């Protein structure tokens, strides 16, 4: 059974993920929820969507995402391949 610390950690992680997803949608309004979800599931597909829908290079998108993660305190989030 998870202890209070683990449950709190999971809640914070979920909140950070939601915060980051909202920042991604604010930054690239052309992305839909499914596109944003790709950030956690498949980064290559996510960046392909950003390139396709927002006309942003992968390098520029990666730099912007690093900044968004820092801004929302999500920089320690799990990195998906």
Tab-separated table of N, CA, C and O in Angstrom:
chain	number	residue	atom	x	y	z
A	1	UNK	N	0.845	-1.181	0.000
A	1	UNK	CA	0.000	0.000	0.000
A	1	UNK	C	0.893	1.247	0.000
A	1	UNK	O	1.800	1.360	0.806
A	2	UNK	N	0.636	2.185	-0.938
A	2	UNK	CA	1.492	3.368	-1.012
A	2	UNK	C	1.331	4.244	0.222
A	2	UNK	O	0.249	4.373	0.779
A	3	UNK	N	2.442	4.829	0.633
A	3	UNK	CA	2.375	5.725	1.783
A	3	UNK	C	1.995	7.131	1.321
A	3	UNK	O	1.910	7.415	0.128
A	4	UNK	N	1.777	8.039	2.254
A	4	UNK	CA	1.333	9.393	1.941
A	4	UNK	C	2.350	10.128	1.081
A	4	UNK	O	1.987	10.879	0.173
A	5	UNK	N	3.639	9.890	1.337
A	5	UNK	CA	4.687	10.542	0.548
A	5	UNK	C	4.604	10.128	-0.920
A	5	UNK	O	4.692	10.969	-1.818
A	6	UNK	N	4.441	8.822	-1.172
A	6	UNK	CA	4.338	8.326	-2.547
A	6	UNK	C	3.095	8.880	-3.236
A	6	UNK	O	3.143	9.248	-4.405
A	7	UNK	N	1.989	8.932	-2.526
A	7	UNK	CA	0.749	9.451	-3.113
A	7	UNK	C	0.903	10.936	-3.429
A	7	UNK	O	0.460	11.400	-4.479
A	8	UNK	N	1.555	11.679	-2.544
A	8	UNK	CA	1.789	13.093	-2.765
A	8	UNK	C	2.698	13.303	-3.976
A	8	UNK	O	2.463	14.183	-4.797
A	9	UNK	N	3.725	12.476	-4.079
A	9	UNK	CA	4.662	12.544	-5.191
A	9	UNK	C	3.946	12.274	-6.513
A	9	UNK	O	4.157	12.972	-7.506
A	10	UNK	N	3.076	11.262	-6.527
A	10	UNK	CA	2.317	10.945	-7.737
A	10	UNK	C	1.378	12.083	-8.113
A	10	UNK	O	1.224	12.407	-9.289
A	11	UNK	N	0.732	12.696	-7.122
A	11	UNK	CA	-0.169	13.814	-7.383
A	11	UNK	C	0.610	14.996	-7.951
A	11	UNK	O	0.171	15.632	-8.899
A	12	UNK	N	1.779	15.287	-7.370
A	12	UNK	CA	2.607	16.383	-7.872
A	12	UNK	C	3.064	16.117	-9.293
A	12	UNK	O	3.086	17.018	-10.122
A	13	UNK	N	3.437	14.879	-9.577
A	13	UNK	CA	3.855	14.511	-10.919
A	13	UNK	C	2.717	14.713	-11.916
A	13	UNK	O	2.921	15.244	-13.005
A	14	UNK	N	1.519	14.299	-11.540
A	14	UNK	CA	0.353	14.471	-12.405
A	14	UNK	C	0.061	15.955	-12.631
A	14	UNK	O	-0.210	16.381	-13.752
A	15	UNK	N	0.149	16.739	-11.566
A	15	UNK	CA	-0.086	18.178	-11.692
A	15	UNK	C	0.972	18.830	-12.574
A	15	UNK	O	0.651	19.690	-13.396
A	16	UNK	N	2.235	18.430	-12.415
A	16	UNK	CA	3.302	18.971	-13.255
A	16	UNK	C	3.089	18.598	-14.717
A	16	UNK	O	3.314	19.421	-15.607
A	17	UNK	N	2.664	17.372	-14.965
A	17	UNK	CA	2.394	16.936	-16.335
A	17	UNK	C	1.276	17.775	-16.939
A	17	UNK	O	1.392	18.260	-18.066
A	18	UNK	N	0.207	17.988	-16.186
A	18	UNK	CA	-0.910	18.802	-16.678
A	18	UNK	C	-0.469	20.237	-16.926
A	18	UNK	O	-0.837	20.845	-17.936
A	19	UNK	N	0.342	20.762	-16.023
A	19	UNK	CA	0.837	22.132	-16.170
A	19	UNK	C	1.680	22.249	-17.437
A	19	UNK	O	1.525	23.195	-18.220
A	20	UNK	N	2.558	21.275	-17.656
A	20	UNK	CA	3.407	21.286	-18.841
A	20	UNK	C	2.564	21.155	-20.102
A	20	UNK	O	2.782	21.877	-21.072
A	21	UNK	N	1.598	20.270	-20.094
A	21	UNK	CA	0.728	20.102	-21.269
A	21	UNK	C	0.011	21.411	-21.589
A	21	UNK	O	-0.110	21.785	-22.756
A	22	UNK	N	-0.455	22.104	-20.559
A	22	UNK	CA	-1.123	23.386	-20.780
A	22	UNK	C	-0.167	24.415	-21.367
A	22	UNK	O	-0.539	25.178	-22.267
A	23	UNK	N	1.063	24.431	-20.892
A	23	UNK	CA	2.058	25.370	-21.422
A	23	UNK	C	2.392	25.036	-22.877
A	23	UNK	O	2.589	25.933	-23.689
A	24	UNK	N	2.452	23.749	-23.194
A	24	UNK	CA	2.708	23.340	-24.578
A	24	UNK	C	1.574	23.840	-25.469
A	24	UNK	O	1.809	24.400	-26.546
A	25	UNK	N	0.329	23.658	-25.017
A	25	UNK	CA	-0.819	24.101	-25.819
A	25	UNK	C	-0.860	25.621	-25.952
A	25	UNK	O	-1.260	26.135	-26.988
A	26	UNK	N	-0.443	26.335	-24.911
A	26	UNK	CA	-0.369	27.797	-24.989
A	26	UNK	C	0.695	28.234	-25.994
A	26	UNK	O	0.495	29.184	-26.747
A	27	UNK	N	1.815	27.529	-25.988
A	27	UNK	CA	2.936	27.877	-26.861
A	27	UNK	C	2.633	27.538	-28.313
A	27	UNK	O	2.892	28.339	-29.206
A	28	UNK	N	2.092	26.356	-28.532
A	28	UNK	CA	1.776	25.894	-29.886
A	28	UNK	C	0.282	25.570	-29.947
A	28	UNK	O	-0.127	24.409	-29.816
A	29	UNK	N	-0.511	26.580	-30.157
A	29	UNK	CA	-1.970	26.432	-30.106
A	29	UNK	C	-2.522	25.528	-31.208
A	29	UNK	O	-3.654	25.067	-31.109
A	30	UNK	N	-1.726	25.251	-32.221
A	30	UNK	CA	-2.176	24.375	-33.294
A	30	UNK	C	-2.149	22.894	-32.933
A	30	UNK	O	-2.655	22.061	-33.683
A	31	UNK	N	-1.572	22.569	-31.786
A	31	UNK	CA	-1.520	21.171	-31.357
A	31	UNK	C	-2.781	20.815	-30.584
A	31	UNK	O	-3.256	21.603	-29.771
A	32	UNK	N	-3.310	19.627	-30.837
A	32	UNK	CA	-4.474	19.169	-30.072
A	32	UNK	C	-4.007	18.315	-28.886
A	32	UNK	O	-2.815	18.073	-28.717
A	33	UNK	N	-4.949	17.879	-28.078
A	33	UNK	CA	-4.608	17.109	-26.880
A	33	UNK	C	-3.837	15.834	-27.209
A	33	UNK	O	-2.915	15.455	-26.487
A	34	UNK	N	-4.225	15.171	-28.292
A	34	UNK	CA	-3.534	13.929	-28.684
A	34	UNK	C	-2.084	14.218	-29.078
A	34	UNK	O	-1.188	13.446	-28.743
A	35	UNK	N	-1.874	15.330	-29.781
A	35	UNK	CA	-0.513	15.711	-30.151
A	35	UNK	C	0.337	15.953	-28.904
A	35	UNK	O	1.470	15.493	-28.807
A	36	UNK	N	-0.229	16.676	-27.957
A	36	UNK	CA	0.494	17.005	-26.728
A	36	UNK	C	0.799	15.744	-25.927
A	36	UNK	O	1.878	15.601	-25.353
A	37	UNK	N	-0.122	14.800	-25.927
A	37	UNK	CA	0.079	13.539	-25.203
A	37	UNK	C	1.287	12.767	-25.755
A	37	UNK	O	1.955	12.042	-25.025
A	38	UNK	N	1.581	12.976	-27.021
A	38	UNK	CA	2.736	12.320	-27.630
A	38	UNK	C	4.035	12.715	-26.934
A	38	UNK	O	5.013	11.967	-26.965
A	39	UNK	N	4.066	13.873	-26.294
A	39	UNK	CA	5.273	14.317	-25.610
A	39	UNK	C	5.708	13.296	-24.564
A	39	UNK	O	6.896	13.066	-24.376
A	40	UNK	N	4.753	12.680	-23.894
A	40	UNK	CA	5.070	11.674	-22.883
A	40	UNK	C	5.266	10.290	-23.493
A	40	UNK	O	5.968	9.463	-22.930
A	41	UNK	N	4.635	10.048	-24.632
A	41	UNK	CA	4.624	8.699	-25.210
A	41	UNK	C	5.698	8.470	-26.264
A	41	UNK	O	6.276	7.391	-26.337
A	42	UNK	N	5.910	9.461	-27.120
A	42	UNK	CA	6.846	9.287	-28.227
A	42	UNK	C	7.351	10.659	-28.663
A	42	UNK	O	6.705	11.339	-29.444
A	43	UNK	N	8.505	11.034	-28.141
A	43	UNK	CA	9.038	12.380	-28.399
A	43	UNK	C	9.277	12.634	-29.884
A	43	UNK	O	9.031	13.735	-30.358
A	44	UNK	N	9.748	11.640	-30.619
A	44	UNK	CA	9.995	11.850	-32.050
A	44	UNK	C	8.707	12.208	-32.777
A	44	UNK	O	8.687	13.120	-33.611
A	45	UNK	N	7.625	11.495	-32.468
A	45	UNK	CA	6.338	11.804	-33.089
A	45	UNK	C	5.841	13.179	-32.647
A	45	UNK	O	5.268	13.922	-33.441
A	46	UNK	N	6.054	13.510	-31.367
A	46	UNK	CA	5.645	14.825	-30.870
A	46	UNK	C	6.342	15.927	-31.664
A	46	UNK	O	5.698	16.855	-32.151
A	47	UNK	N	7.665	15.832	-31.793
A	47	UNK	CA	8.396	16.870	-32.506
A	47	UNK	C	8.025	16.905	-33.986
A	47	UNK	O	8.022	17.976	-34.598
A	48	UNK	N	7.687	15.758	-34.571
A	48	UNK	CA	7.219	15.732	-35.960
A	48	UNK	C	5.908	16.517	-36.084
A	48	UNK	O	5.703	17.260	-37.052
A	49	UNK	N	5.016	16.367	-35.094
A	49	UNK	CA	3.749	17.112	-35.106
A	49	UNK	C	3.993	18.614	-34.973
A	49	UNK	O	3.346	19.420	-35.636
A	50	UNK	N	4.926	18.986	-34.101
A	50	UNK	CA	5.245	20.410	-33.937
A	50	UNK	C	5.777	20.961	-35.254
A	50	UNK	O	5.353	22.033	-35.700
A	51	UNK	N	6.674	20.217	-35.885
A	51	UNK	CA	7.228	20.652	-37.163
A	51	UNK	C	6.126	20.797	-38.213
A	51	UNK	O	6.068	21.784	-38.940
A	52	UNK	N	5.252	19.807	-38.281
A	52	UNK	CA	4.191	19.772	-39.290
A	52	UNK	C	3.157	20.886	-39.071
A	52	UNK	O	2.812	21.612	-40.002
A	53	UNK	N	2.686	21.024	-37.847
A	53	UNK	CA	1.564	21.926	-37.574
A	53	UNK	C	1.981	23.353	-37.227
A	53	UNK	O	1.215	24.282	-37.424
A	54	UNK	N	3.194	23.513	-36.688
A	54	UNK	CA	3.612	24.829	-36.217
A	54	UNK	C	4.786	25.408	-37.008
A	54	UNK	O	5.193	26.529	-36.760
A	55	UNK	N	5.324	24.608	-37.938
A	55	UNK	CA	6.446	25.055	-38.771
A	55	UNK	C	7.634	25.505	-37.920
A	55	UNK	O	8.255	26.529	-38.158
A	56	UNK	N	7.939	24.711	-36.886
A	56	UNK	CA	9.049	24.972	-35.980
A	56	UNK	C	10.043	23.818	-36.122
A	56	UNK	O	9.632	22.658	-36.161
A	57	UNK	N	11.315	24.136	-36.198
A	57	UNK	CA	12.314	23.072	-36.325
A	57	UNK	C	12.357	22.248	-35.043
A	57	UNK	O	11.994	22.722	-33.963
A	58	UNK	N	12.833	21.025	-35.181
A	58	UNK	CA	12.934	20.140	-34.022
A	58	UNK	C	13.865	20.737	-32.976
A	58	UNK	O	13.569	20.708	-31.776
A	59	UNK	N	14.980	21.308	-33.411
A	59	UNK	CA	15.944	21.898	-32.479
A	59	UNK	C	15.300	23.058	-31.719
A	59	UNK	O	15.427	23.155	-30.492
A	60	UNK	N	14.593	23.936	-32.431
A	60	UNK	CA	13.930	25.061	-31.768
A	60	UNK	C	12.846	24.577	-30.812
A	60	UNK	O	12.690	25.120	-29.722
A	61	UNK	N	12.117	23.545	-31.219
A	61	UNK	CA	11.066	22.994	-30.357
A	61	UNK	C	11.673	22.370	-29.103
A	61	UNK	O	11.137	22.541	-28.003
A	62	UNK	N	12.784	21.670	-29.253
A	62	UNK	CA	13.441	21.057	-28.098
A	62	UNK	C	13.921	22.130	-27.122
A	62	UNK	O	13.752	21.999	-25.908
A	63	UNK	N	14.492	23.203	-27.636
A	63	UNK	CA	14.954	24.303	-26.777
A	63	UNK	C	13.777	24.929	-26.037
A	63	UNK	O	13.863	25.208	-24.837
A	64	UNK	N	12.685	25.145	-26.754
A	64	UNK	CA	11.506	25.750	-26.132
A	64	UNK	C	10.936	24.821	-25.065
A	64	UNK	O	10.531	25.273	-23.987
A	65	UNK	N	10.904	23.519	-25.332
A	65	UNK	CA	10.391	22.558	-24.351
A	65	UNK	C	11.246	22.532	-23.100
A	65	UNK	O	10.717	22.450	-21.987
A	66	UNK	N	12.555	22.614	-23.256
A	66	UNK	CA	13.438	22.665	-22.088
A	66	UNK	C	13.091	23.868	-21.222
A	66	UNK	O	13.042	23.764	-19.997
A	67	UNK	N	12.843	25.014	-21.870
A	67	UNK	CA	12.487	26.218	-21.125
A	67	UNK	C	11.130	26.056	-20.449
A	67	UNK	O	10.960	26.436	-19.292
A	68	UNK	N	10.160	25.477	-21.147
A	68	UNK	CA	8.839	25.258	-20.553
A	68	UNK	C	8.928	24.335	-19.340
A	68	UNK	O	8.256	24.569	-18.333
A	69	UNK	N	9.745	23.286	-19.450
A	69	UNK	CA	9.916	22.366	-18.327
A	69	UNK	C	10.510	23.088	-17.121
A	69	UNK	O	10.066	22.899	-15.991
A	70	UNK	N	11.501	23.928	-17.356
A	70	UNK	CA	12.107	24.691	-16.266
A	70	UNK	C	11.085	25.642	-15.648
A	70	UNK	O	10.999	25.770	-14.425
A	71	UNK	N	10.329	26.321	-16.501
A	71	UNK	CA	9.347	27.302	-16.024
A	71	UNK	C	8.279	26.678	-15.140
A	71	UNK	O	7.822	27.294	-14.188
A	72	UNK	N	7.875	25.468	-15.455
A	72	UNK	CA	6.809	24.839	-14.671
A	72	UNK	C	7.353	23.890	-13.608
A	72	UNK	O	6.587	23.250	-12.888
A	73	UNK	N	8.678	23.799	-13.487
A	73	UNK	CA	9.265	22.927	-12.478
A	73	UNK	C	9.165	21.462	-12.845
A	73	UNK	O	9.142	20.597	-11.979
A	74	UNK	N	9.103	21.176	-14.130
A	74	UNK	CA	8.903	19.807	-14.607
A	74	UNK	C	10.182	19.217	-15.193
A	74	UNK	O	10.130	18.172	-15.817
A	75	UNK	N	11.319	19.867	-15.013
A	75	UNK	CA	12.535	19.436	-15.687
A	75	UNK	C	13.008	18.058	-15.269
A	75	UNK	O	13.768	17.425	-15.956
A	76	UNK	N	12.513	17.573	-14.145
A	76	UNK	CA	12.904	16.224	-13.721
A	76	UNK	C	11.902	15.171	-14.175
A	76	UNK	O	11.955	14.033	-13.749
A	77	UNK	N	10.983	15.560	-15.055
A	77	UNK	CA	9.991	14.598	-15.554
A	77	UNK	C	10.678	13.471	-16.307
A	77	UNK	O	11.741	13.656	-16.878
A	78	UNK	N	10.012	12.323	-16.322
A	78	UNK	CA	10.543	11.146	-17.028
A	78	UNK	C	10.712	11.473	-18.501
A	78	UNK	O	9.823	12.025	-19.135
A	79	UNK	N	11.839	11.151	-19.042
A	79	UNK	CA	12.104	11.391	-20.450
A	79	UNK	C	11.702	10.157	-21.247
A	79	UNK	O	12.253	9.091	-21.075
A	80	UNK	N	10.734	10.332	-22.115
A	80	UNK	CA	10.288	9.229	-22.965
A	80	UNK	C	11.181	9.171	-24.193
A	80	UNK	O	11.685	10.174	-24.640
A	81	UNK	N	11.350	8.005	-24.739
A	81	UNK	CA	12.190	7.855	-25.940
A	81	UNK	C	11.394	8.105	-27.185
A	81	UNK	O	10.222	8.033	-27.244
